[in-house]
Amino acid sequence: MIAGVSTLIVLALVIVLVPLAPGWEAVRASFFDGEVFVRVFPDLLRAFLLDVAIFAWSVPMIFAMGLAIALARGNTNPALFPLRIFGAVYVDLFRGIPVVLLVYLVGFGIPGLGLSRPWNSPYIWGTVALVLTYSAYVAEVLRSGIESIHASQRNAAICLGLSERDTMRFVILPQAIRRVVPANMNMLVALQKDVALLSFIGPVEILRQAGIFKSLLANFTPYVVAAVIFLCVTVPATRYADYLLNRDRNARS
Amino acid sequence: MQDPRLSLRGVTKSFDDVQVLRGIDLDIAPGEMVCLIGASGSGKSTLLRCMNGLEPVDDGEVWLDGVDIAEPGFDLAPVRQRIGIVFQSFNLFPHMTAYENVALAPRRVLGEDARDRIEALFVRFGLADHINKYPDQLSGGQQQRVAVIRALAMRPQTMLLDEITSALDPELVGEVLDVLRQLRDDGMTMVLATHEMAFAREVADRVVFMDQGVVAEEGAPDAIFSAPERERTRKFLASVLR
């Protein structure tokens, strides 16, 4: 009740006060133009499908790479110590560089080596940049999941005569992956947004398409439309991730 | 005397600065049931874990059927198939059904689809109705019996049992002890760390009293429980039997 009243008051204040700002008329005209909204919406939605496609083919690669790096970092075999080093450097490197910078460096740098079509495509190297960054994060999430499985599980498996490899594959990993599903869901939400960074190196996806419309119509409304389209996907996805996280917490307590 | 199945000579083990085992000598004959008793922290669990190489020993020898498995670099995987171990906290795999828990090792290690044999084990130990349930759908006593079946499915020659009734509600202890009685009747070689003194007295061939990392006294159960020779054995028994 109190929450409802206070929400109403704040809402009323915003609605009354914001239009009183001196620049409001100009802002409304350039950001919230209904006509422009209707005109650009279908094209932006179509452009968004490209974002979805890039997202869709990145995800399996991110998880495959993330798992490989997590296992490389987690191995305890002294002979495979170089692999551990490699995993640690990989994670430090690609977690430490801003995604947008990596998109530029990989997306412009590698085709600049003089590769011929189709190997100079920004789709390929933009995707590679996303995979490098996000697999580094996913590797850390998976590693924390693996380490959260109690040592007694490993002991039980080893004592049955299972090999280290089978112990990881059948006993540790299935439990670890289940445990980090919520954290990985949040990762996917972030990835979905970062796909738009590929617009900087060429692909005409939603952000670039919105920029084209902005120049064409001399109006910023296309950016608002793009934001709305993103929210339609990311809000339900975030809520679902929260739901999974809560369910997990309740199940364990 | 027959050649021992398992033979420990001068086994020591420390964790950081704490010396948990201070020179253990012990022989286990084939088919023998040995109960380890002693206060918490006396080294019973560590001793069991050294017997199958789960904890590497600092010094000493662990002979299994005439082979020293405590040699550094010894491949322990085949040894562990021959020695089953069951833990206090069950340690079932929570993401697998009872059946899958049991079937995993025979399938991966022995390359054997042991369905008939495994189902027979579930029937024998009164769990036929629970074979497809997950561990969290089972009571503690049922989970522990599944853990015993899981170890038995590898056809071990020796079973190590680490306080397997200590985490159970009192009314569930009996069903697990019944399983051990059956194994004993089969002639299974068993080493059992336990706080169940009455059970030890009933079924053990030999009782080993451990105190501060050494075997303080060992002998037939009647001798240990009725007429302990050492003062500290008497003290311990007085404190637990009351």
Coordinates of N, CA and C in Angstrom, one line a residue, chain B residues 44-162:
Chain B
K44 N 41.6 -43.8 13.3 CA 40.9 -44.9 12.7 C 40.7 -44.6 11.2
S45 N 40.1 -43.4 11.0 CA 39.7 -43.1 9.6 C 40.9 -43.0 8.7
T46 N 42.0 -42.3 9.2 CA 43.2 -42.2 8.4 C 43.8 -43.5 8.1
L47 N 43.8 -44.4 9.1 CA 44.3 -45.7 8.8 C 43.6 -46.4 7.7
L48 N 42.3 -46.3 7.7 CA 41.5 -47.0 6.6 C 41.9 -46.3 5.3
R49 N 42.0 -45.0 5.3 CA 42.3 -44.3 4.0 C 43.7 -44.7 3.5
C50 N 44.6 -45.0 4.4 CA 46.0 -45.4 4.0 C 45.9 -46.8 3.4
M51 N 44.9 -47.6 3.8 CA 44.9 -49.0 3.4 C 44.5 -49.1 1.9
N52 N 43.9 -48.1 1.3 CA 43.6 -48.2 -0.1 C 44.3 -47.1 -0.9
G53 N 45.2 -46.5 -0.2 CA 46.0 -45.5 -0.9 C 45.3 -44.1 -1.1
L54 N 44.2 -43.9 -0.5 CA 43.5 -42.7 -0.7 C 44.3 -41.6 0.0
E55 N 45.0 -41.9 1.1 CA 46.0 -41.0 1.7 C 47.3 -41.7 1.5
P56 N 48.3 -41.0 0.9 CA 49.6 -41.6 0.8 C 50.3 -41.7 2.2
V57 N 50.9 -42.8 2.5 CA 51.6 -42.8 3.8 C 52.9 -42.1 3.8
D58 N 53.3 -41.5 4.9 CA 54.6 -40.8 5.0 C 55.7 -41.9 5.0
D59 N 55.5 -42.9 5.8 CA 56.6 -43.9 5.9 C 55.9 -45.2 6.2
G60 N 56.6 -46.3 5.9 CA 56.0 -47.7 6.2 C 55.6 -48.4 5.0
E61 N 55.1 -49.6 5.2 CA 54.7 -50.4 4.1 C 53.2 -50.9 4.2
V62 N 52.5 -50.9 3.1 CA 51.1 -51.5 3.1 C 51.1 -52.6 2.1
W63 N 51.1 -53.8 2.5 CA 51.2 -55.0 1.7 C 49.8 -55.5 1.4
L64 N 49.4 -55.6 0.1 CA 48.1 -56.1 -0.3 C 48.4 -57.4 -1.1
D65 N 48.0 -58.5 -0.6 CA 48.3 -59.8 -1.3 C 49.7 -59.9 -1.8
G66 N 50.6 -59.5 -0.9 CA 52.0 -59.7 -1.3 C 52.7 -58.5 -2.1
V67 N 52.0 -57.4 -2.3 CA 52.5 -56.3 -3.1 C 52.5 -55.1 -2.2
D68 N 53.6 -54.3 -2.2 CA 53.6 -53.1 -1.3 C 53.0 -52.0 -2.1
I69 N 51.8 -51.6 -1.8 CA 51.1 -50.6 -2.6 C 51.4 -49.2 -2.1
A70 N 52.3 -49.1 -1.0 CA 52.7 -47.7 -0.5 C 53.9 -47.3 -1.3
E71 N 54.5 -48.1 -2.2 CA 55.6 -47.6 -3.0 C 55.2 -46.4 -3.7
P72 N 56.1 -45.4 -3.7 CA 55.7 -44.2 -4.5 C 55.6 -44.5 -6.0
G73 N 54.6 -43.9 -6.6 CA 54.4 -44.2 -8.1 C 53.6 -45.4 -8.4
F74 N 53.2 -46.2 -7.4 CA 52.4 -47.4 -7.6 C 51.1 -47.1 -8.2
D75 N 50.7 -47.8 -9.2 CA 49.4 -47.5 -9.9 C 48.2 -48.1 -9.0
L76 N 47.5 -47.2 -8.4 CA 46.5 -47.6 -7.3 C 45.2 -48.0 -7.9
A77 N 44.9 -47.7 -9.2 CA 43.6 -47.9 -9.7 C 43.2 -49.4 -9.6
P78 N 44.0 -50.3 -10.0 CA 43.6 -51.7 -9.9 C 43.5 -52.2 -8.4
V79 N 44.3 -51.6 -7.5 CA 44.1 -51.9 -6.1 C 42.7 -51.5 -5.6
R80 N 42.3 -50.3 -6.0 CA 41.0 -49.8 -5.5 C 39.9 -50.6 -6.0
Q81 N 40.0 -51.3 -7.1 CA 38.9 -52.2 -7.6 C 38.8 -53.3 -6.6
R82 N 39.9 -53.7 -6.0 CA 39.9 -54.9 -5.1 C 39.5 -54.6 -3.7
I83 N 39.6 -53.3 -3.3 CA 39.3 -52.8 -2.0 C 38.1 -51.9 -2.1
G84 N 36.9 -52.3 -1.6 CA 35.8 -51.3 -1.5 C 35.9 -50.5 -0.3
I85 N 35.4 -49.2 -0.4 CA 35.4 -48.4 0.8 C 34.0 -47.7 0.9
V86 N 33.5 -47.6 2.1 CA 32.3 -46.9 2.3 C 32.5 -45.9 3.4
F87 N 32.0 -44.7 3.2 CA 32.3 -43.5 4.1 C 31.2 -43.2 5.0
Q88 N 31.5 -42.5 6.1 CA 30.5 -42.1 7.0 C 29.4 -41.3 6.4
S89 N 29.8 -40.4 5.4 CA 28.8 -39.5 4.9 C 28.2 -40.0 3.5
F90 N 28.2 -41.3 3.3 CA 27.6 -42.0 2.1 C 28.4 -41.6 0.8
N91 N 28.4 -40.3 0.5 CA 29.1 -39.8 -0.7 C 28.5 -40.4 -2.0
L92 N 27.2 -40.6 -2.0 CA 26.6 -41.0 -3.2 C 26.6 -39.8 -4.2
F93 N 26.6 -40.1 -5.5 CA 26.6 -39.0 -6.5 C 25.1 -38.5 -6.6
P94 N 24.9 -37.3 -6.2 CA 23.5 -36.8 -6.1 C 22.7 -36.6 -7.4
H95 N 23.5 -36.6 -8.5 CA 22.8 -36.3 -9.8 C 22.5 -37.7 -10.5
M96 N 22.7 -38.8 -9.8 CA 22.4 -40.1 -10.4 C 21.4 -40.8 -9.5
T97 N 20.6 -41.7 -10.2 CA 19.8 -42.6 -9.4 C 20.6 -43.6 -8.6
A98 N 20.0 -44.3 -7.7 CA 20.7 -45.3 -7.0 C 21.3 -46.3 -7.9
Y99 N 20.5 -46.7 -8.9 CA 21.1 -47.7 -9.9 C 22.3 -47.2 -10.6
E100 N 22.2 -45.9 -11.1 CA 23.3 -45.3 -11.9 C 24.5 -45.2 -11.0
N101 N 24.3 -44.8 -9.7 CA 25.4 -44.7 -8.8 C 26.2 -46.0 -8.8
V102 N 25.5 -47.1 -8.7 CA 26.1 -48.5 -8.6 C 26.7 -48.9 -9.9
A103 N 26.0 -48.6 -11.0 CA 26.4 -49.1 -12.3 C 27.6 -48.4 -13.0
L104 N 27.8 -47.2 -12.5 CA 28.9 -46.4 -13.2 C 30.2 -47.1 -13.3
A105 N 30.7 -47.5 -12.1 CA 32.1 -48.0 -12.0 C 32.2 -49.4 -12.8
P106 N 31.3 -50.3 -12.6 CA 31.4 -51.6 -13.3 C 31.4 -51.3 -14.8
R107 N 30.6 -50.3 -15.3 CA 30.5 -50.1 -16.7 C 31.8 -49.4 -17.2
R108 N 32.3 -48.4 -16.5 CA 33.5 -47.7 -17.0 C 34.8 -48.4 -16.7
V109 N 34.9 -49.1 -15.6 CA 36.2 -49.7 -15.2 C 36.3 -51.2 -15.6
L110 N 35.2 -51.9 -15.4 CA 35.2 -53.3 -15.8 C 34.7 -53.6 -17.2
G111 N 34.1 -52.5 -17.8 CA 33.5 -52.7 -19.1 C 32.4 -53.7 -19.1
E112 N 31.6 -53.6 -18.1 CA 30.6 -54.7 -17.9 C 29.2 -54.1 -17.7
D113 N 28.2 -54.5 -18.4 CA 26.8 -54.1 -18.1 C 26.3 -55.1 -17.1
A114 N 26.4 -54.7 -15.8 CA 26.1 -55.7 -14.7 C 24.7 -55.6 -14.2
R115 N 23.7 -55.3 -15.1 CA 22.4 -55.0 -14.6 C 21.8 -56.1 -13.7
D116 N 21.9 -57.3 -14.2 CA 21.3 -58.4 -13.4 C 21.9 -58.6 -12.1
R117 N 23.3 -58.5 -12.0 CA 24.0 -58.6 -10.8 C 23.6 -57.5 -9.8
I118 N 23.5 -56.3 -10.4 CA 23.3 -55.1 -9.6 C 21.8 -55.2 -9.0
E119 N 20.9 -55.6 -9.9 CA 19.5 -55.7 -9.4 C 19.4 -56.7 -8.3
A120 N 20.2 -57.8 -8.5 CA 20.2 -58.8 -7.4 C 20.7 -58.3 -6.1
L121 N 21.7 -57.4 -6.2 CA 22.2 -56.8 -4.9 C 21.1 -55.9 -4.3
F122 N 20.4 -55.1 -5.1 CA 19.4 -54.3 -4.5 C 18.3 -55.1 -3.9
V123 N 17.9 -56.2 -4.5 CA 16.9 -57.1 -3.9 C 17.4 -57.7 -2.6
R124 N 18.7 -58.1 -2.7 CA 19.2 -58.8 -1.5 C 19.2 -57.9 -0.3
F125 N 19.5 -56.6 -0.5 CA 19.6 -55.7 0.6 C 18.4 -54.9 0.8
G126 N 17.2 -55.4 0.3 CA 15.9 -54.8 0.6 C 15.7 -53.4 -0.1
L127 N 16.3 -53.2 -1.2 CA 16.2 -51.8 -1.8 C 15.6 -51.9 -3.2
A128 N 14.9 -53.1 -3.5 CA 14.4 -53.2 -4.9 C 13.5 -52.1 -5.3
D129 N 12.7 -51.6 -4.3 CA 11.7 -50.6 -4.6 C 12.3 -49.2 -4.9
H130 N 13.6 -49.1 -4.5 CA 14.2 -47.8 -4.5 C 15.3 -47.6 -5.6
I131 N 15.4 -48.6 -6.4 CA 16.5 -48.7 -7.4 C 16.6 -47.5 -8.3
N132 N 15.4 -46.9 -8.6 CA 15.5 -45.8 -9.6 C 15.3 -44.4 -8.9
K133 N 15.4 -44.4 -7.6 CA 15.3 -43.1 -6.9 C 16.6 -42.4 -6.8
Y134 N 16.5 -41.1 -6.6 CA 17.7 -40.3 -6.4 C 18.1 -40.3 -4.9
P135 N 19.4 -40.1 -4.6 CA 19.8 -40.1 -3.2 C 18.9 -39.2 -2.3
D136 N 18.5 -38.0 -2.7 CA 17.8 -37.2 -1.8 C 16.4 -37.7 -1.6
Q137 N 16.0 -38.7 -2.3 CA 14.6 -39.3 -2.0 C 14.7 -40.5 -1.1
L138 N 16.0 -40.8 -0.6 CA 16.2 -42.0 0.2 C 16.5 -41.5 1.6
S139 N 16.2 -42.4 2.6 CA 16.6 -42.1 4.0 C 18.1 -42.4 4.1
G140 N 18.7 -41.9 5.2 CA 20.1 -42.1 5.4 C 20.5 -43.5 5.4
G141 N 19.7 -44.4 6.0 CA 20.0 -45.8 6.1 C 20.0 -46.4 4.7
Q142 N 19.0 -46.0 3.9 CA 18.9 -46.5 2.5 C 20.1 -46.0 1.7
Q143 N 20.4 -44.7 1.9 CA 21.6 -44.2 1.1 C 22.8 -45.0 1.4
Q144 N 23.0 -45.3 2.7 CA 24.2 -46.0 3.1 C 24.2 -47.4 2.6
R145 N 23.1 -48.0 2.5 CA 23.0 -49.4 1.9 C 23.3 -49.3 0.4
V146 N 22.9 -48.3 -0.3 CA 23.2 -48.1 -1.7 C 24.7 -47.9 -1.8
A147 N 25.3 -47.2 -0.9 CA 26.8 -47.0 -0.9 C 27.5 -48.3 -0.8
V148 N 27.0 -49.2 0.1 CA 27.6 -50.5 0.3 C 27.5 -51.3 -1.0
I149 N 26.3 -51.3 -1.6 CA 26.0 -52.0 -2.9 C 27.0 -51.5 -4.0
R150 N 27.2 -50.1 -4.0 CA 28.0 -49.5 -5.0 C 29.5 -50.1 -4.9
A151 N 29.9 -50.2 -3.6 CA 31.3 -50.8 -3.4 C 31.3 -52.3 -3.8
L152 N 30.2 -53.0 -3.4 CA 30.2 -54.5 -3.7 C 30.1 -54.8 -5.2
A153 N 29.5 -53.8 -6.0 CA 29.3 -54.1 -7.4 C 30.7 -54.3 -8.1
M154 N 31.7 -53.8 -7.5 CA 33.1 -53.9 -8.1 C 33.7 -55.3 -7.7
R155 N 33.0 -56.1 -7.0 CA 33.4 -57.4 -6.6 C 34.8 -57.3 -5.8
P156 N 34.8 -56.5 -4.7 CA 36.0 -56.3 -4.0 C 36.3 -57.6 -3.1
Q157 N 37.6 -57.7 -2.8 CA 37.9 -58.9 -1.9 C 38.0 -58.4 -0.5
T158 N 38.1 -57.1 -0.3 CA 38.2 -56.5 1.0 C 37.3 -55.3 1.1
M159 N 36.6 -55.1 2.2 CA 35.8 -53.9 2.4 C 36.3 -53.1 3.6
L160 N 36.5 -51.8 3.3 CA 36.8 -50.9 4.4 C 35.6 -50.0 4.7
L161 N 35.2 -50.0 6.0 CA 34.0 -49.3 6.4 C 34.3 -48.3 7.4
D162 N 34.1 -47.0 7.1 CA 34.6 -45.9 7.9 C 33.4 -45.3 8.7

